[in-house]
XYZ file of C-alpha atoms in Angstrom:
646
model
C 11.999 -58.717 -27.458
C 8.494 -58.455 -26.198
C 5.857 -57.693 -29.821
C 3.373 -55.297 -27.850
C 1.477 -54.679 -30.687
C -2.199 -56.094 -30.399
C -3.424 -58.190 -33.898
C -6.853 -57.047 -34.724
C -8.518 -60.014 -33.844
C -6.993 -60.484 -30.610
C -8.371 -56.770 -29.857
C -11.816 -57.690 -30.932
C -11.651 -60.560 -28.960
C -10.661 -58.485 -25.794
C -13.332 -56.006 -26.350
C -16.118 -58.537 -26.893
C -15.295 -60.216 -23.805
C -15.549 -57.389 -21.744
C -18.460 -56.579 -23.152
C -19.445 -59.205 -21.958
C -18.231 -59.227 -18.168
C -19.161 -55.194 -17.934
C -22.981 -56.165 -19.779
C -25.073 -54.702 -17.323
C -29.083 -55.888 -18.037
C -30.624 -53.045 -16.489
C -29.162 -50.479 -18.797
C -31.986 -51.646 -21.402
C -35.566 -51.137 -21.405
C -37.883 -53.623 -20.043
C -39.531 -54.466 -23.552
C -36.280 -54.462 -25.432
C -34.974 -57.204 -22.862
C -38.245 -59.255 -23.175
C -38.330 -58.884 -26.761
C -34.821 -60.267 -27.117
C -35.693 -63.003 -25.214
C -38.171 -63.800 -27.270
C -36.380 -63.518 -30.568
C -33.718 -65.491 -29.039
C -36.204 -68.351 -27.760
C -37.996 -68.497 -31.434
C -34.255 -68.687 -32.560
C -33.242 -71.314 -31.034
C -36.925 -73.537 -31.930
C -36.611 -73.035 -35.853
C -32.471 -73.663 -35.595
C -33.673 -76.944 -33.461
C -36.332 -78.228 -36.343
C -33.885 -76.785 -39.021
C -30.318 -79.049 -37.845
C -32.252 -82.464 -36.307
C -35.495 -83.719 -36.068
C -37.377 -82.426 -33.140
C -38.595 -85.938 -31.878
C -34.580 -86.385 -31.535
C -33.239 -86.332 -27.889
C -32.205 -83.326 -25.808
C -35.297 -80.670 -26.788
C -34.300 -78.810 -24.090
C -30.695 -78.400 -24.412
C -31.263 -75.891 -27.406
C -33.883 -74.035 -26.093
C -31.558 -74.264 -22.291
C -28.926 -72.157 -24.449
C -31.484 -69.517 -25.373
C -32.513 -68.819 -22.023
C -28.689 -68.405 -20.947
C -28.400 -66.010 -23.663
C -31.610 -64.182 -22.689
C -30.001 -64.290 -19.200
C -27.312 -62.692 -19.762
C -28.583 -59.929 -21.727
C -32.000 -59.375 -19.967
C -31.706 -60.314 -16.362
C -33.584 -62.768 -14.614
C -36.821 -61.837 -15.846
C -35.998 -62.496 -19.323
C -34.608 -65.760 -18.987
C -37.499 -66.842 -17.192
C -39.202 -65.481 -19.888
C -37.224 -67.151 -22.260
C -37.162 -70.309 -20.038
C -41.206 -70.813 -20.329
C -41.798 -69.348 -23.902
C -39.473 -72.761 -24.700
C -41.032 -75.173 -22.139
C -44.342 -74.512 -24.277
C -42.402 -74.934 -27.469
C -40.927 -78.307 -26.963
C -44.305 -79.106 -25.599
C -46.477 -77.978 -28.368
C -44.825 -77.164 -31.527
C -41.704 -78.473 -31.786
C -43.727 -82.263 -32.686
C -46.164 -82.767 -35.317
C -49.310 -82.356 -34.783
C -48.869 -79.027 -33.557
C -50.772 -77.620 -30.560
C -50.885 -81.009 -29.669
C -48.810 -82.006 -26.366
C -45.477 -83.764 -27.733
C -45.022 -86.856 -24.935
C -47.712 -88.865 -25.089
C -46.407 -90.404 -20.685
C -47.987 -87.478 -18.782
C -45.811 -88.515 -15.608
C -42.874 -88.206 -18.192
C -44.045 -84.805 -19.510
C -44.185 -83.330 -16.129
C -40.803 -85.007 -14.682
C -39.094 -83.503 -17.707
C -40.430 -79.698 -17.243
C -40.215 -79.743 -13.717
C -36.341 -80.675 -14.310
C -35.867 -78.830 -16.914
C -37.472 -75.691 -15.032
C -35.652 -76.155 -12.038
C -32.504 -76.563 -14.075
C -33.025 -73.391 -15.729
C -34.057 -71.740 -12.205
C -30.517 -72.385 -10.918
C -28.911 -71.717 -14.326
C -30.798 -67.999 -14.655
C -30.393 -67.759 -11.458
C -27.076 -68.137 -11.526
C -26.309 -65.628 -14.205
C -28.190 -63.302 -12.478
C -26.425 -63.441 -9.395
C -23.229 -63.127 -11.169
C -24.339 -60.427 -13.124
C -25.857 -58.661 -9.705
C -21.774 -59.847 -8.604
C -20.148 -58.334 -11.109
C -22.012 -55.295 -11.187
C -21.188 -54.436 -7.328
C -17.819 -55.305 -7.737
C -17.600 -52.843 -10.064
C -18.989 -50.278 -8.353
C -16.574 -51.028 -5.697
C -13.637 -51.061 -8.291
C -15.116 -47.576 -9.369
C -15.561 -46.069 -6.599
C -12.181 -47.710 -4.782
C -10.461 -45.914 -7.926
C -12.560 -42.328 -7.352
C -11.180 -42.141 -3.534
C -7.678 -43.831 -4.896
C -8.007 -40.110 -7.490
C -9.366 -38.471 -4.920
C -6.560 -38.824 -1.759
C -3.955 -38.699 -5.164
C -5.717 -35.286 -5.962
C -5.345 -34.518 -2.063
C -1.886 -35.286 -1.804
C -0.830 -33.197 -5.352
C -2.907 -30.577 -4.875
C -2.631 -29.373 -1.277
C -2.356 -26.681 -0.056
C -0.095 -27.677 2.147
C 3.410 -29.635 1.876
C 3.145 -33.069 2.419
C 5.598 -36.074 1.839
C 5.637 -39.660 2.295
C 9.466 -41.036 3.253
C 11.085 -44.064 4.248
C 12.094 -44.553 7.832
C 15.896 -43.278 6.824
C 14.583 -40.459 5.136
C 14.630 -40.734 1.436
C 11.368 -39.742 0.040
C 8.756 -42.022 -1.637
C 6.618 -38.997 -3.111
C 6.325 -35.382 -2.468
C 3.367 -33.236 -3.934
C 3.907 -30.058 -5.838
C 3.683 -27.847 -2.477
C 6.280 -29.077 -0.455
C 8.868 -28.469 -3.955
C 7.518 -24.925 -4.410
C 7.906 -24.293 -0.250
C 11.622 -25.162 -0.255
C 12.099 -23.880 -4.617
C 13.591 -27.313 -5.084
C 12.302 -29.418 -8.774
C 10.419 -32.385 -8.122
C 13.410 -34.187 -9.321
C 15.983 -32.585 -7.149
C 13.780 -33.013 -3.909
C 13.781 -36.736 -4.125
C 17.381 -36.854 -4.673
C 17.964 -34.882 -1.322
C 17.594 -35.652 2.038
C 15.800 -33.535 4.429
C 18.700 -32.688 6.381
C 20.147 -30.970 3.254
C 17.293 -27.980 3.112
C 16.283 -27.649 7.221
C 18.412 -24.914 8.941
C 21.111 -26.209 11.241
C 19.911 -24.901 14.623
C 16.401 -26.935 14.225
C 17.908 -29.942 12.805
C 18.864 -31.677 16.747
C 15.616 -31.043 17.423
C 14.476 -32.696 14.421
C 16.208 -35.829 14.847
C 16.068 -36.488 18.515
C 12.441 -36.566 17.461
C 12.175 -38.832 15.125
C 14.859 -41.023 16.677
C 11.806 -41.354 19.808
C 9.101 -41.534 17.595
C 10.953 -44.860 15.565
C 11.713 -45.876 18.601
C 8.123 -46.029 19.905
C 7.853 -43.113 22.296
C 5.989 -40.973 19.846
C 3.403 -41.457 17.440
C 3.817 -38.309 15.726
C 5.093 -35.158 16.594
C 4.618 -31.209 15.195
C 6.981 -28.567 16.217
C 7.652 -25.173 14.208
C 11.577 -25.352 12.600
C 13.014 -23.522 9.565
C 14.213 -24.732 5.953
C 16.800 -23.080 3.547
C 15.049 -22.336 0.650
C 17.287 -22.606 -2.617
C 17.870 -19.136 -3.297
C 18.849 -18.952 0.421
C 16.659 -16.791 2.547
C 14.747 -18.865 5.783
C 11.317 -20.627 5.441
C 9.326 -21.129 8.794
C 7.247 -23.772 8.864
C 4.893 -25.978 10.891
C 5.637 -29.647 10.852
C 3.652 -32.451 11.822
C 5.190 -35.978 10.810
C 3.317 -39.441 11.571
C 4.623 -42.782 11.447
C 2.393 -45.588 9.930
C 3.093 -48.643 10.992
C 2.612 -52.269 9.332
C -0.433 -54.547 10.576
C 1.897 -56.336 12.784
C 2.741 -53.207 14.404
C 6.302 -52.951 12.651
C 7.605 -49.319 11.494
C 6.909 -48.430 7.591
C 6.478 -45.196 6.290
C 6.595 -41.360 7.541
C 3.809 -38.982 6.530
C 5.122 -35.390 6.699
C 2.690 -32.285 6.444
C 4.543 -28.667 6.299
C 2.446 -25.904 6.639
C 4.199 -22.641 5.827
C 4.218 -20.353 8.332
C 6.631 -17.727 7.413
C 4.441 -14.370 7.526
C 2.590 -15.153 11.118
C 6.667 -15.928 12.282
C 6.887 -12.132 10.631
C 4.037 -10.978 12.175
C 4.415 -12.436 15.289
C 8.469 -10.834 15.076
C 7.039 -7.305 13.865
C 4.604 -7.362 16.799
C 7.106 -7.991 19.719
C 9.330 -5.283 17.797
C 6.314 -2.647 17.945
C 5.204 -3.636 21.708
C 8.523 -3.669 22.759
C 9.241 -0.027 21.026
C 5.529 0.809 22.691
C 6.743 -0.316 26.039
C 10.000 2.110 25.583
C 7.881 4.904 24.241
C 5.890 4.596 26.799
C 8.525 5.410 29.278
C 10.338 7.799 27.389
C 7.092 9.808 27.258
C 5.742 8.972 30.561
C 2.837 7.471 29.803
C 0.201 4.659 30.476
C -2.238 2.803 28.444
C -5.663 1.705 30.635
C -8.850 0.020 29.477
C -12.245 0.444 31.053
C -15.236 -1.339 32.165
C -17.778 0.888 31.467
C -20.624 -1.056 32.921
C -18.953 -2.114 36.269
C -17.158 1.484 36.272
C -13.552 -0.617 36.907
C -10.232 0.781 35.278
C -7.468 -1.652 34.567
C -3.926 -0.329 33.633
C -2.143 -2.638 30.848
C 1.334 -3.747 30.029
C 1.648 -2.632 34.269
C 2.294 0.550 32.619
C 1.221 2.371 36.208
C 4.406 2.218 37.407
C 5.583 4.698 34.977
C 2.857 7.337 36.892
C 3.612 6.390 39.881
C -0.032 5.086 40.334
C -0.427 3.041 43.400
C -2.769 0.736 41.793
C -2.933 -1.696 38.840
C -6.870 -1.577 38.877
C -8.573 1.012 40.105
C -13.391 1.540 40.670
C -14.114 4.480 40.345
C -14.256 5.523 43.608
C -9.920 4.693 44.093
C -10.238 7.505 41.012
C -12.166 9.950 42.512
C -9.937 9.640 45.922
C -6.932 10.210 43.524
C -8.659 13.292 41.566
C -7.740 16.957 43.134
C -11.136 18.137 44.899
C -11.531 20.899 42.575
C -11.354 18.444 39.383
C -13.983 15.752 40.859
C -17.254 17.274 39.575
C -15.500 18.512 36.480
C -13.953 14.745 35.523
C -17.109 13.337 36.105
C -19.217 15.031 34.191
C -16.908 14.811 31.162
C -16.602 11.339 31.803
C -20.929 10.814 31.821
C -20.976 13.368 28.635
C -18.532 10.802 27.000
C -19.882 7.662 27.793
C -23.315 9.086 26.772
C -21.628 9.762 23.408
C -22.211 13.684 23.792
C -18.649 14.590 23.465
C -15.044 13.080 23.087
C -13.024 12.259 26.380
C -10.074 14.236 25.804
C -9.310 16.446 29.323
C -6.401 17.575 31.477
C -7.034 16.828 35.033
C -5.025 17.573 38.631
C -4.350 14.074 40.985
C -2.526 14.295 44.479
C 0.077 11.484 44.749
C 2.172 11.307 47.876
C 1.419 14.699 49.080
C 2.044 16.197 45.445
C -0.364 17.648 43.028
C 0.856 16.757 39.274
C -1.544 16.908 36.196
C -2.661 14.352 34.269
C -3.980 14.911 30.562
C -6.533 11.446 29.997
C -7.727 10.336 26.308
C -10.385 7.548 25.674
C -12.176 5.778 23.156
C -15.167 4.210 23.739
C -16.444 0.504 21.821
C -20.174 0.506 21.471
C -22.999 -2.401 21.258
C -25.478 -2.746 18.532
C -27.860 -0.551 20.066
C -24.853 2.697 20.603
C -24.240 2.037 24.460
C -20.862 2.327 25.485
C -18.551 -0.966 26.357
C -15.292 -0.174 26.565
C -13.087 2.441 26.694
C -9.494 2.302 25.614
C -7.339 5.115 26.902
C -4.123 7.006 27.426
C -2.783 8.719 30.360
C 0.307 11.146 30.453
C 1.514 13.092 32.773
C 1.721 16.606 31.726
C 3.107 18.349 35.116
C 6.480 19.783 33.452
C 4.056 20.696 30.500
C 1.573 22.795 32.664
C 4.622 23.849 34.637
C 6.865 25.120 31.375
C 3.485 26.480 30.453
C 2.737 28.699 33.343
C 6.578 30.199 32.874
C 5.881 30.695 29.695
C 2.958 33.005 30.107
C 4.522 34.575 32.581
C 7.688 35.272 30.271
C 5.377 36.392 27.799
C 3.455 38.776 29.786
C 6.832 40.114 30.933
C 8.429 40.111 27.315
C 5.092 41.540 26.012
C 5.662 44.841 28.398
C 9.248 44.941 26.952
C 8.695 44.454 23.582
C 5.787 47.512 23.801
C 8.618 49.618 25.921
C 11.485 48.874 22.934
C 9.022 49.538 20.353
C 8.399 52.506 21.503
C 12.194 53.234 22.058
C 12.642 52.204 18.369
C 9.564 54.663 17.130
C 10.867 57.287 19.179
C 15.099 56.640 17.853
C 12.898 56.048 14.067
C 10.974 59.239 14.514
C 14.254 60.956 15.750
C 16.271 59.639 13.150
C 13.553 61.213 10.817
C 13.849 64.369 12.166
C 17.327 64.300 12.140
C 17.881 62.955 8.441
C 15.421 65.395 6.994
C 17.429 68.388 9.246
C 20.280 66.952 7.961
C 19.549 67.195 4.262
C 18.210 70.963 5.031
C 21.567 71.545 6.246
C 23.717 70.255 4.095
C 21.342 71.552 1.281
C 21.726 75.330 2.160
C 25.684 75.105 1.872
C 25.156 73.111 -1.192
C 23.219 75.634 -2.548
C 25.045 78.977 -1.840
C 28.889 77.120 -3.264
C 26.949 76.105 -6.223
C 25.135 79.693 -6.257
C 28.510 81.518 -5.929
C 30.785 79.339 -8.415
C 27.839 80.047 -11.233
C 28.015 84.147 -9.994
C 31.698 83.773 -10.074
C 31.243 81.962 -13.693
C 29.404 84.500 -14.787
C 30.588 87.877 -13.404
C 34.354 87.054 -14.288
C 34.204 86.548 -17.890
C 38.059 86.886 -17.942
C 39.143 83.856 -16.161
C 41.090 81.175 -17.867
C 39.698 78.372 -19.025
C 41.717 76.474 -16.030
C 40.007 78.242 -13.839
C 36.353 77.933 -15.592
C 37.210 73.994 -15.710
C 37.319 74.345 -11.614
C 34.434 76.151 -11.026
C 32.603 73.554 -13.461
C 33.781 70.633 -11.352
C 32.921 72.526 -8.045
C 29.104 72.950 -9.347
C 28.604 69.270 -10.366
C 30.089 67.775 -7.287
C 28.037 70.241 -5.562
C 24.802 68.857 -7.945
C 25.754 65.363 -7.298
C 26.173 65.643 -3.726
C 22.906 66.740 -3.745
C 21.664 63.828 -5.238
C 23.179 61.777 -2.765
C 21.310 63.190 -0.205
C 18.001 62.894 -2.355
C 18.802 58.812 -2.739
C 19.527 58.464 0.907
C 16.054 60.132 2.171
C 14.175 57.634 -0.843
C 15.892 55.070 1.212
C 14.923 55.944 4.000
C 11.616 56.114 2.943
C 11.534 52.893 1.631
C 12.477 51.278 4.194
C 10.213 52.570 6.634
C 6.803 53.623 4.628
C 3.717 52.116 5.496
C 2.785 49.063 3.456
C -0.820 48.563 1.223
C -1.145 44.769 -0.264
C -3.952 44.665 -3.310
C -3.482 44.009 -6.624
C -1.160 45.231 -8.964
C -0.959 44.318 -12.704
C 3.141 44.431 -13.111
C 2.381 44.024 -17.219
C 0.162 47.220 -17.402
C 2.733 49.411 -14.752
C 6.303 48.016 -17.413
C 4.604 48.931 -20.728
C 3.679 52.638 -18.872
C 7.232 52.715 -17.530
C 8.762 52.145 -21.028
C 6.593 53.843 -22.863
C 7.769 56.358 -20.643
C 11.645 55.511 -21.016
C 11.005 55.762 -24.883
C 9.612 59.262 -24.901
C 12.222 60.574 -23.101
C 15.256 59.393 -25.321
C 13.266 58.863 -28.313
C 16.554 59.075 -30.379
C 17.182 55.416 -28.866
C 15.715 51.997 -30.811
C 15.181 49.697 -27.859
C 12.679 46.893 -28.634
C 11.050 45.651 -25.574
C 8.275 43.216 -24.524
C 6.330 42.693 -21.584
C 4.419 39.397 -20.937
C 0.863 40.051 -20.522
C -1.222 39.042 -17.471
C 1.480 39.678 -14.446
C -0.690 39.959 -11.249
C 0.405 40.648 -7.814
C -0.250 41.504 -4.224
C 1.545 44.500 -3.398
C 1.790 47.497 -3.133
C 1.477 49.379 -6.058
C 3.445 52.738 -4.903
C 6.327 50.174 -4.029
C 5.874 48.193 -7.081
C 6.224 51.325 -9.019
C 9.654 52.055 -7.581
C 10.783 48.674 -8.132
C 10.040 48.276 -11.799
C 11.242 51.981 -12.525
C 14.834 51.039 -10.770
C 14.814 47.957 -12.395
C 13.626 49.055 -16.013
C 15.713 52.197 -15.789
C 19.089 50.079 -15.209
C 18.157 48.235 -17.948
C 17.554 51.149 -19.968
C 20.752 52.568 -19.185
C 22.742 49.516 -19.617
C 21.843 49.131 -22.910
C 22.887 52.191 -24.184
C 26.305 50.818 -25.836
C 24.142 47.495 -27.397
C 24.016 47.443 -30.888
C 20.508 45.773 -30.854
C 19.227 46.520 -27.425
C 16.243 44.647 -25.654
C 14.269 44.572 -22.646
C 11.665 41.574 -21.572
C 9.650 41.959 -18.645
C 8.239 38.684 -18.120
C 7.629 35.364 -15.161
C 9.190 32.030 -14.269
C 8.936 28.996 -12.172
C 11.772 27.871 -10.281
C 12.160 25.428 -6.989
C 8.236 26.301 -6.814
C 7.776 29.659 -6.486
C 6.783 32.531 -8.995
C 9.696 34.835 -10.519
C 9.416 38.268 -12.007
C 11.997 39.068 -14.278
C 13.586 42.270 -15.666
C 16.254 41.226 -18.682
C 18.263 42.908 -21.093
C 21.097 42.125 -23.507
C 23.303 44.947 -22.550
C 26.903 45.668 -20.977
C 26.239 42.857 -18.113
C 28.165 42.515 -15.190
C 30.902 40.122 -13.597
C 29.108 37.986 -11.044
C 32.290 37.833 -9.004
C 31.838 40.971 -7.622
C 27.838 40.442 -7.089
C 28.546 41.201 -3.428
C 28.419 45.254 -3.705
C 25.262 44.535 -6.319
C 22.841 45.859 -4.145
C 25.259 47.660 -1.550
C 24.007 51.523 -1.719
C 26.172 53.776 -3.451
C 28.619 50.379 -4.662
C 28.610 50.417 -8.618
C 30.240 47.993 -11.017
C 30.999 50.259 -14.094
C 33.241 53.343 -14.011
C 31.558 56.839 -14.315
C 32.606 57.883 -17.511
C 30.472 54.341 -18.891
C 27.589 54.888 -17.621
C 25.849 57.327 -15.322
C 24.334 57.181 -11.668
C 24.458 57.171 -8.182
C 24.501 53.732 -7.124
C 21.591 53.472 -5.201
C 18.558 51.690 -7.774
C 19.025 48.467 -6.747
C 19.671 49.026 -3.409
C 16.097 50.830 -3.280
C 14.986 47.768 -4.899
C 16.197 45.505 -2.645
C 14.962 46.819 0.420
C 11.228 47.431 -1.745
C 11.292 43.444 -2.547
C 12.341 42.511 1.655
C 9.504 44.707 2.820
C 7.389 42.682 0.655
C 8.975 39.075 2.242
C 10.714 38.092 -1.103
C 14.076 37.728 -2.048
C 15.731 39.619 -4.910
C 18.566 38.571 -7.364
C 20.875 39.031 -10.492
C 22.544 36.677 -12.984
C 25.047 38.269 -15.895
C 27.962 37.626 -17.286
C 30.125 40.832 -18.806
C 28.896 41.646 -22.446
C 25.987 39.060 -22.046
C 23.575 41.636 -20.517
C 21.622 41.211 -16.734
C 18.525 39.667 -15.699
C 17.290 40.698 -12.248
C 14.319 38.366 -10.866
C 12.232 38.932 -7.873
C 9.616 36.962 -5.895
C 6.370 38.425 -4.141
C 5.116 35.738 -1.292
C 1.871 36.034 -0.041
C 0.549 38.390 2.618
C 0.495 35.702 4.981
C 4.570 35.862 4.856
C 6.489 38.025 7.153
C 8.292 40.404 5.764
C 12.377 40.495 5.645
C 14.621 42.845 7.744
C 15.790 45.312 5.965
């Protein structure tokens, strides 16, 4: 087993020593390096006279060491420094007497400096040029590593896929990308193969590909194809794959870059979908798209969407135009045309053209592109042809005029049968009044002026007076329907809460005997009108009134609600209800839902209410349940609303 751990000394060893071989002189001052080299120099002398005599042999070996040293941690300069502070050492003061010159041979004296300062020319020379070595081939080291980072940090951190493989397709390294484009792990992508994730109708293409470009017919190749991603759906991508090849020219790697391309492949699919729905609108409708040289005046029809006019033309000056344009329309078309251009007014006109002998009619829209300074470009535009239009058109102002003169001539039938019908209701309830009057007249005479009759026979004549009194009131309820439903109409508004509370006040001062609490919600506003309003609440209020009279506890609310959006007026109570399966005859004149003896009346409240609440466009209806009471709710649409048949 390999002992990786380090001893201490080894590591300080290491670190010295490339201290050493990284020591870079020019990271310290100028005076700090000369200084040094002094120190070291002055060193070296004492350590020289302190271990052997100085008038020993080798002076200069000692003093030699100190200029390395100097060297190495100055530079040049130092050691040459370092070099001549000890040539005048050994020379001067290394040999008693000092300042005195040590060899007494003067030829010797100046053999042995000039050697020794040629010596230490090549020696701090030396270390100097090693240093100035050591320090570019550093610099290449660093900045070798930087662009090693660099294309490392290009390859991880693309933007787009890319993947280096071996010629038979298992990968050597795939960046981040390329994993998240296909939703494969980093792991589980270099366990595949490429044919496992690309769609089967691209892979032939794929391969015959490659198989040329290994086999020296390609250098690289880029087609778009599709992968599987792993959660299944398709992946379109752009891929480019290069083969690098060895320096003697045999195959060695792949380089694969995968661009994804997926939403210009939707794009691009969405686009051909919408043009080719255009192109089918277009003829469904008839129509053609142009643009428009405004300068040079020249039209150009796109898409050849001319056919579908039957223009002769594909491009068309504006003189072809002109020749196309019904006489009457020339001056007209091109005047709007110089108004739009100009910028005066939009280009949106119905013209006449002659094509084969036939007039049809065209209706032309444009839009105009404009330079910096507001001059018209180009014009984009669309021509249809409105002929069946302007031809339904014509037919149906001539229908109307024609159904205007017979809807005057059948309203004025339908005043005159209204007015008639008038006449005759009004002649009928005189009538039928005057009979009414003289059986009732005679069976109260006949009451009175026979005082001997059996009480049989007084039991007829009572029955003959109040069928006589009721039949009466029939009458009355039919003419208040007729009214009703044909009296003028006067929207403005109408406070509902102040007209209830009057209305019951009204109820409870007539049958004061009768404890009916009752509330109204304040603040009810309509538009109406008020003379019909009045009618309504009093038919509605008085049912409930009268409904109530076998409650133990009656009440009444008169208040609003919101339902499905629209505003609801409701009348409630808590009286003898009613069963909504016979609802039907609710409103049904003279149709009631309780037997006489109950309760009183003729039968014809709501029914006036109905046809009040249809005059006014709104709609008019009752939920109950039998001994649950009734709540009748009504709506009020604006003026704007037609109002119902009644």
């Amino acid at each position: 087993m390999t002992n990786n751990t380090m001893r201490p000394g080894s590591r300080l060893h290491q670190a010295v020593w490339q201290r050493l071989t990284t020591w870079q002189p020019d990271t310290q001052s100028m005076w700090k390096r000369y200084a040094v080299a002094v120190f070291l120099t002055l060193l070296a002398a004492w350590l020289r006279v302190a271990l052997a005599p100085a008038e020993s042999g080798g002076r200069f070996v000692t003093l030699s060491l100190a200029a390395a040293l100097a060297a190495l941690y100055g530079g040049f300069g130092a050691g040459m420094v370092s070099t001549l502070l000890g040539m005048v050492l050994v020379n001067f003061f290394l040999v008693e007497p000092y300042f005195s010159l040590a060899f007494s041979n003067l030829r010797e004296a100046l053999w042995l400096n000039l050697w020794h300062l040629l010596a230490q020319l090549v020696v701090v020379g030396s270390i100097a040029l090693m240093q100035q070595q050591n320090h570019a081939l550093r610099l290449a080291t660093q900045r070798s590593e930087l662009s090693n980072q660099q294309l490392k940090d290009t390859f991880e951190h693309s933007a787009t896929g890319m993947a280096h493989s071996h010629l038979d397709g298992r990968w050597i390294r795939v960046n981040q990308t390329y994993c998240d484009l296909v939703g494969y792990t980093h792991g589980e992508l270099l366990r595949m193969h490429f044919r496992d994730f690309t769609h089967p109708q691209d892979l032939g293409l794929d391969l015959d590909l490659l198989a040329r470009t290994l086999a020296g017919e390609l250098n690289h190749y880029s087609f778009e194809k599709r992968y599987i991603h792993k959660q299944g759906h398709t992946v379109w991508v752009h891929l480019t794959l290069s083969l690098i090849r060895t320096t003697e020219g045999a195959p060695d790697y792949l380089i694969a870059v995968v661009q994804d391309i997926s939403t210009r492949k939707f794009t691009e699919t969405a686009l051909r979908t919408s043009e080719m729905l255009l192109r089918q609108a277009q003829t469904m409708a008839g129509m053609a798209t142009w643009q428009a040289d405004v300068a040079r005046n020249h039209f150009t029809t796109l898409s050849g969407s001319h056919t579908l006019l039957g223009l002769p033309f594909a491009e068309f000056s504006n003189g072809d135009l002109m020749a196309l344009t019904h006489p009457d329309d020339q001056a007209r078309m091109l005047e709007n045309w110089t108004s739009a251009v100009q910028g005066q007014s939009a280009y949106d006109h119905e013209y006449r053209v002659v094509l084969n002998g036939s007039v049809r009619w065209f209706s032309v829209q444009a839009e105009f592109e404009r330079d910096a300074q507001g001059r018209a470009v180009r014009a984009l535009g669309v021509t249809h042809d409105v002929t069946e239009h302007k031809r339904a058109q014509r037919e149906i102002q001539q229908l109307n005029a024609s159904l205007e003169q017979r809807i005057q001539a059948r309203t004025q039938a339908l005043k005159s049968a209204y007015d008639e019908l008038e006449i005759y209701s009004y002649a009928v309830a005189h009538d039928l009044r005057s009979p009414l009057r003289i059986i009732n007249g005679y069976a109260q005479a006949l009451q009175e002026d026979a005082p001997t009759l059996d009480a049989s026979s007084r039991q007829h004549l009572q029955r003959i007076m109040a069928a006589s009194t009721k039949m009466g009131a029939l009458i009355d309820g039919l003419l208040r329907l007729s009214k009703y439903a044909r009296s003028a109409m006067q929207r403005q508004p109408v406070d509902l809460s102040t007209m209830a509370t009057r209305l019951l006040e009204e109820l409870a001062h007539e049958q004061p005997e009768r404890q009916v609490q009752w509330s109204v919600e304040p603040h009810l506003q309509a538009q109406a009108d008020p003379v019909l309003m009045e009618a309504l609440l009093q038919n509605l209020l008085h049912n409930a009134w009268k409904y109530t009279g076998h409650t133990a506890q009656p009440q009444i609310r008169v208040l609003a609600r919101e339902r499905d959006g629209q505003h609801h007026f409701c009348v409630s109570d808590n009286g003898a209800g009613f069963d909504m399966a016979r609802a039907d005859k609710l409103f049904q004149p003279f149709q009631r839902l309780h037997m006489p003896h109950e309760f009183g009346g003729l039968g014809i409240g709501l029914a006036t209410a109905l046809r009040i609440v249809k005059r006014h466009g709104g709609e008019l209806q009752g939920h109950s349940a039998p001994g649950e009471g009734a709540t009748f709710c009504f709506t009020l649409p604006p003026e704007a609303s037609p109002p119902a048949t009644v």
